[in-house]
CSV table of C-alpha atoms in Angstrom, one decimal:
chain,number,residue,atom,x,y,z
N,1,MET,CA,-14.3,25.4,6.5
N,2,SER,CA,-12.6,22.1,7.8
N,3,ASP,CA,-12.9,18.6,6.6
N,4,PRO,CA,-14.9,16.7,9.4
N,5,THR,CA,-13.0,13.7,8.1
N,6,PHE,CA,-9.9,15.1,9.8
N,7,LEU,CA,-8.8,15.9,13.1
N,8,PRO,CA,-8.5,19.9,14.1
N,9,GLY,CA,-4.9,20.7,12.7
N,10,VAL,CA,-4.7,18.1,10.4
N,11,PRO,CA,-4.1,19.5,6.6
N,12,ALA,CA,-6.7,17.8,5.1
N,13,ASP,CA,-5.3,19.0,1.6
N,14,ALA,CA,-1.8,17.7,2.2
N,15,VAL,CA,-3.5,14.4,3.7
N,16,LEU,CA,-5.8,13.6,0.7
N,17,THR,CA,-3.2,14.2,-1.9
N,18,ALA,CA,-1.0,11.7,-0.3
N,19,LEU,CA,-3.9,9.3,0.1
N,20,ARG,CA,-5.2,9.5,-3.3
N,21,ARG,CA,-1.6,8.7,-4.8
N,22,ALA,CA,-1.6,5.4,-3.1
N,23,PRO,CA,-2.6,2.1,-4.4
N,24,GLY,CA,-4.8,1.2,-1.6
N,25,ARG,CA,-7.6,3.8,-2.9
N,26,GLU,CA,-8.8,4.2,0.7
N,27,MET,CA,-10.6,7.3,-0.4
N,28,ALA,CA,-12.5,6.3,-3.6
N,29,ALA,CA,-13.3,2.9,-2.1
N,30,GLY,CA,-15.1,4.5,1.1
N,31,LYS,CA,-12.7,2.3,3.3
N,32,PHE,CA,-11.1,5.3,4.9
N,33,ASP,CA,-14.5,6.2,6.4
N,34,GLY,CA,-15.3,2.7,7.9
N,35,PRO,CA,-15.4,2.8,11.5
N,36,ASP,CA,-12.6,0.1,12.0
N,37,SER,CA,-10.4,2.0,9.2
N,38,SER,CA,-6.3,1.7,10.2
N,39,ALA,CA,-5.8,4.4,7.4
N,40,ALA,CA,-8.0,7.1,9.0
N,41,LEU,CA,-6.2,6.6,12.5
N,42,ALA,CA,-2.6,6.8,10.6
N,43,ALA,CA,-3.6,9.7,8.9
N,44,ASN,CA,-5.0,11.5,11.1
N,45,ALA,CA,-2.4,10.8,13.7
N,46,PHE,CA,0.5,11.7,11.6
N,47,GLY,CA,-0.8,13.8,9.1
N,48,TRP,CA,-1.1,16.7,12.1
N,49,PHE,CA,2.7,16.5,11.5
N,50,LEU,CA,3.1,17.2,8.0
N,51,THR,CA,3.5,20.8,8.5
N,52,ARG,CA,5.4,20.3,12.0
N,53,ALA,CA,7.7,17.5,11.8
N,54,ALA,CA,10.1,19.1,14.6
N,55,ASP,CA,6.8,18.6,17.2
N,56,LEU,CA,6.8,15.2,16.8
N,57,PRO,CA,8.7,13.7,19.6
N,58,PRO,CA,11.0,10.5,18.8
N,59,LEU,CA,8.7,7.4,18.9
N,60,PRO,CA,8.9,5.6,22.0
N,61,SER,CA,11.8,3.0,22.3
N,62,VAL,CA,12.4,3.7,18.7
N,63,PRO,CA,16.4,4.7,17.9
N,64,MET,CA,15.5,7.7,15.3
N,65,GLY,CA,16.9,11.4,16.9
N,66,GLN,CA,14.7,14.2,16.3
N,67,PRO,CA,12.0,14.3,13.3
N,68,GLU,CA,12.9,16.7,10.0
N,69,GLN,CA,10.3,15.3,7.9
N,70,VAL,CA,7.2,13.4,8.1
N,71,GLU,CA,5.3,11.8,5.1
N,72,LEU,CA,2.1,9.8,4.3
N,73,GLU,CA,1.9,6.9,2.2
N,74,PHE,CA,5.1,6.5,1.3
N,75,GLU,CA,6.1,4.2,-1.6
N,76,MET,CA,9.7,2.4,-1.0
N,77,PRO,CA,10.4,0.8,-4.1
N,78,PHE,CA,12.5,-2.3,-4.2
N,79,PRO,CA,16.0,-2.0,-6.3
N,80,TRP,CA,14.4,-3.7,-9.3
N,81,ARG,CA,11.5,-2.8,-11.6
N,82,GLY,CA,8.4,-4.4,-12.8
N,83,ASP,CA,7.1,-5.1,-9.4
N,84,ARG,CA,4.7,-3.9,-6.9
N,85,HIS,CA,6.5,-1.8,-4.5
N,86,PRO,CA,5.8,-1.4,-0.8
N,87,TRP,CA,3.8,1.5,0.6
N,88,LEU,CA,4.1,2.4,4.2
N,89,ASP,CA,1.6,4.5,6.1
N,90,ALA,CA,4.2,6.9,7.6
N,91,ALA,CA,7.8,7.9,6.6
N,92,ILE,CA,10.0,9.9,9.2
N,93,THR,CA,13.3,11.5,8.2
N,94,THR,CA,16.1,12.2,11.0
N,95,ALA,CA,19.6,13.6,10.4
N,96,THR,CA,20.7,9.9,10.9
N,97,THR,CA,17.6,7.7,10.3
N,98,LEU,CA,14.7,6.6,7.9
N,99,VAL,CA,11.7,5.2,9.9
N,100,GLY,CA,9.2,3.6,8.1
N,101,ILE,CA,5.6,2.9,10.0
N,102,GLU,CA,3.4,0.1,9.3
N,103,SER,CA,0.4,0.9,11.1
N,104,LYS,CA,-2.8,-2.2,12.6
N,105,ARG,CA,-5.5,-1.4,13.9
N,106,PHE,CA,-8.0,-4.3,13.7
N,107,GLU,CA,-6.1,-6.4,10.5
N,108,PRO,CA,-4.4,-8.9,13.0
N,109,PHE,CA,-7.3,-9.9,14.2
N,110,ARG,CA,-8.8,-11.2,10.7
N,111,PRO,CA,-7.7,-14.0,8.5
N,112,GLN,CA,-4.4,-13.5,7.1
N,113,LYS,CA,-3.3,-13.5,3.7
N,114,SER,CA,-1.5,-15.9,2.1
N,115,VAL,CA,2.6,-15.9,2.0
N,116,GLN,CA,3.9,-14.6,-1.2
N,117,PHE,CA,7.2,-13.1,-2.5
N,118,SER,CA,7.9,-12.1,-6.0
N,119,ASP,CA,10.9,-13.5,-8.1
N,120,GLY,CA,12.6,-10.4,-7.5
N,121,PHE,CA,13.9,-11.7,-4.4
N,122,ASN,CA,15.4,-14.7,-5.5
N,123,GLY,CA,19.2,-15.2,-5.5
N,124,ARG,CA,19.4,-11.2,-4.6
N,125,ASP,CA,22.4,-10.9,-2.3
N,126,TRP,CA,21.3,-8.0,0.2
N,127,GLY,CA,24.7,-8.3,1.9
N,128,PRO,CA,25.5,-9.7,5.7
N,129,GLY,CA,23.4,-7.4,7.7
N,130,MET,CA,20.0,-8.6,6.3
N,131,VAL,CA,20.8,-12.5,6.4
N,132,PRO,CA,18.1,-12.3,9.5
N,133,PHE,CA,15.1,-11.1,7.4
N,134,ASN,CA,16.4,-13.3,4.4
N,135,ALA,CA,16.2,-16.1,6.5
N,136,MET,CA,12.5,-15.4,7.6
N,137,ARG,CA,11.5,-14.8,3.9
N,138,ALA,CA,13.0,-18.6,3.2
N,139,ALA,CA,11.1,-20.0,6.0
N,140,LEU,CA,7.7,-18.3,5.4
N,141,THR,CA,8.2,-19.3,1.9
N,142,SER,CA,8.9,-23.0,2.9
N,143,GLY,CA,6.6,-22.9,5.5
N,144,ALA,CA,8.9,-23.5,8.2
N,145,GLU,CA,7.5,-20.2,9.8
N,146,VAL,CA,4.0,-19.9,10.2
N,147,PHE,CA,2.1,-16.5,11.7
N,148,GLN,CA,-1.7,-16.5,12.5
N,149,ALA,CA,-2.3,-12.9,13.2
N,150,LEU,CA,1.0,-11.0,12.2
N,151,ASN,CA,1.7,-10.3,8.5
N,152,ALA,CA,5.3,-11.1,8.6
N,153,ALA,CA,5.9,-11.2,5.0
N,154,GLN,CA,4.5,-7.7,4.7
N,155,LEU,CA,7.3,-6.6,7.3
N,156,VAL,CA,10.0,-8.5,5.5
N,157,LYS,CA,9.2,-7.1,2.4
N,158,HIS,CA,8.8,-3.7,4.1
N,159,ALA,CA,12.4,-4.3,5.5
N,160,PHE,CA,14.0,-5.0,2.5
N,161,ALA,CA,12.3,-1.7,0.6
N,162,LEU,CA,13.4,0.1,3.6
N,163,ARG,CA,17.2,-0.9,3.5
N,164,THR,CA,17.1,0.2,-0.3
N,165,GLN,CA,15.8,3.6,0.2
N,166,GLY,CA,18.0,4.0,3.5
N,167,LEU,CA,21.0,3.1,1.7
N,168,LYS,CA,19.9,6.0,-1.1
N,169,ARG,CA,19.6,8.5,1.4
N,170,ALA,CA,23.0,7.6,3.6
N,171,ARG,CA,20.9,6.9,6.6
N,172,GLY,CA,20.0,4.0,8.7
N,173,ALA,CA,16.6,2.4,8.7
N,174,VAL,CA,14.0,1.3,11.2
N,175,LEU,CA,10.6,-0.6,10.7
N,176,VAL,CA,8.6,0.3,13.3
N,177,TYR,CA,5.4,-1.8,13.9
N,178,LEU,CA,2.8,0.1,15.1
N,179,TYR,CA,-0.4,-1.8,16.4
N,180,SER,CA,-3.3,-1.6,18.5
N,181,GLU,CA,-4.9,-4.0,21.3
N,182,PRO,CA,-8.6,-3.0,20.9
N,183,LYS,CA,-10.7,-4.8,23.4
N,184,VAL,CA,-14.0,-4.7,20.8
N,185,TRP,CA,-14.0,-4.1,17.4
N,186,ALA,CA,-16.6,-0.9,16.2
N,187,SER,CA,-19.4,-2.7,16.3
N,188,GLY,CA,-19.2,-3.3,20.0
N,189,LYS,CA,-18.4,-7.2,19.3
N,190,ALA,CA,-15.4,-8.1,21.7
N,191,VAL,CA,-12.2,-8.8,20.4
N,192,ASP,CA,-11.0,-12.5,21.1
N,193,PRO,CA,-8.5,-12.0,23.7
N,194,ALA,CA,-6.5,-15.3,22.6
N,195,ARG,CA,-6.2,-13.8,19.0
N,196,ILE,CA,-4.5,-10.4,21.1
N,197,ALA,CA,-2.4,-12.6,22.6
N,198,VAL,CA,-1.2,-14.5,19.9
N,199,HIS,CA,-0.4,-11.5,17.7
N,200,ARG,CA,1.5,-10.3,21.0
N,201,LYS,CA,3.6,-13.8,21.1
N,202,GLU,CA,4.1,-13.3,17.1
N,203,ILE,CA,5.6,-10.2,17.3
N,204,GLY,CA,8.0,-11.1,19.9
N,205,ARG,CA,8.9,-14.2,18.0
N,206,PHE,CA,9.7,-12.3,14.7
N,207,ALA,CA,11.4,-9.3,16.5
N,208,LYS,CA,13.8,-12.5,18.0
N,209,ALA,CA,14.4,-13.9,14.5
N,210,VAL,CA,15.3,-10.4,13.1
N,211,HIS,CA,17.3,-8.7,15.8
N,212,GLY,CA,20.6,-7.3,14.5
N,213,ALA,CA,19.5,-7.2,11.2
N,214,ASP,CA,20.8,-3.4,9.5
N,215,VAL,CA,16.8,-2.7,9.3
N,216,THR,CA,15.7,-2.4,13.1
N,217,PHE,CA,12.5,-3.8,13.9
N,218,ALA,CA,11.0,-1.8,16.3
N,219,PRO,CA,7.1,-2.9,17.9
N,220,VAL,CA,5.3,-0.1,19.0
N,221,ARG,CA,2.0,0.1,20.6
N,222,TRP,CA,-1.0,2.8,19.6
N,223,SER,CA,-1.4,3.0,23.0
N,224,ASP,CA,1.8,3.6,24.2
N,225,LEU,CA,2.6,6.4,21.5
N,226,VAL,CA,-0.5,8.2,22.3
N,227,ALA,CA,0.2,8.0,26.3
N,228,GLN,CA,3.8,9.7,25.2
N,229,TRP,CA,2.3,12.3,23.1
N,230,SER,CA,-0.3,13.1,25.9
N,231,ARG,CA,2.7,13.9,28.0
N,232,HIS,CA,4.1,16.6,25.4
N,233,ALA,CA,2.7,19.8,25.8
N,234,PRO,CA,3.1,20.8,22.0
N,235,VAL,CA,0.8,17.4,21.0
N,236,ALA,CA,-1.5,17.0,24.3
N,237,ASP,CA,-4.4,18.4,22.7
N,238,HIS,CA,-3.6,16.0,19.4
N,239,ALA,CA,-3.5,13.0,21.9
N,240,ALA,CA,-6.6,13.8,23.5
N,241,ALA,CA,-8.6,14.4,19.8
N,242,LEU,CA,-7.4,11.1,18.9
N,243,LEU,CA,-8.6,9.3,21.7
N,244,ALA,CA,-11.8,11.2,21.4
N,245,ARG,CA,-12.6,10.0,17.8
N,246,PHE,CA,-11.1,6.5,17.7
N,247,GLY,CA,-11.7,5.5,21.5
N,248,PRO,CA,-9.3,3.6,23.3
N,249,LEU,CA,-6.1,1.7,21.4
């Protein structure tokens, strides 16, 4: 019998194994089944490709090549021990590129957490190609850069972790920020349009600040991704199932 938590074709056992090893404990805490769950959206969307990576088209406007492997809840350690290392919602490996995906649904429209970076970042030479991200880290720490809706600190951490793992795999690195612009919460209450506009503006500001770094920052809207899948025959039914389950993205 199929698991109703997951869409048709999603390998439930493999997805559950990935979710249970992640520190967020989405399943144990019951958050995965919540109507606003970003984790459920990402797990269903990309979990379908765990056993059919070749059917995943390159993400729209993302320099990556043809996917060879798709993984969920992917840990990307920093080059030091004794710290909490980033976990990305999904990772895609191609012949040339390691793509890390950070998915957001309703999170940008809730209060943001405070900016914190561990001591492991201090004094570390990441090379000239990571200067834009290091400058952003310093600006976030000092308060020179402030973001209301975008979790810029999380993205900076992901970028450094992706750079580390990309070098280990002899691949370039791309950080995909996959975001939604929902008009309403799952409860039916309207999402503040001003907050959506702020989030969109902050994505652009962040992208401009880190442009040219060794880790390419690539913002992608969920709606654009699903529209692409809808036009790609092997994935069209999966895209329709996503929209039927999660509504407009």
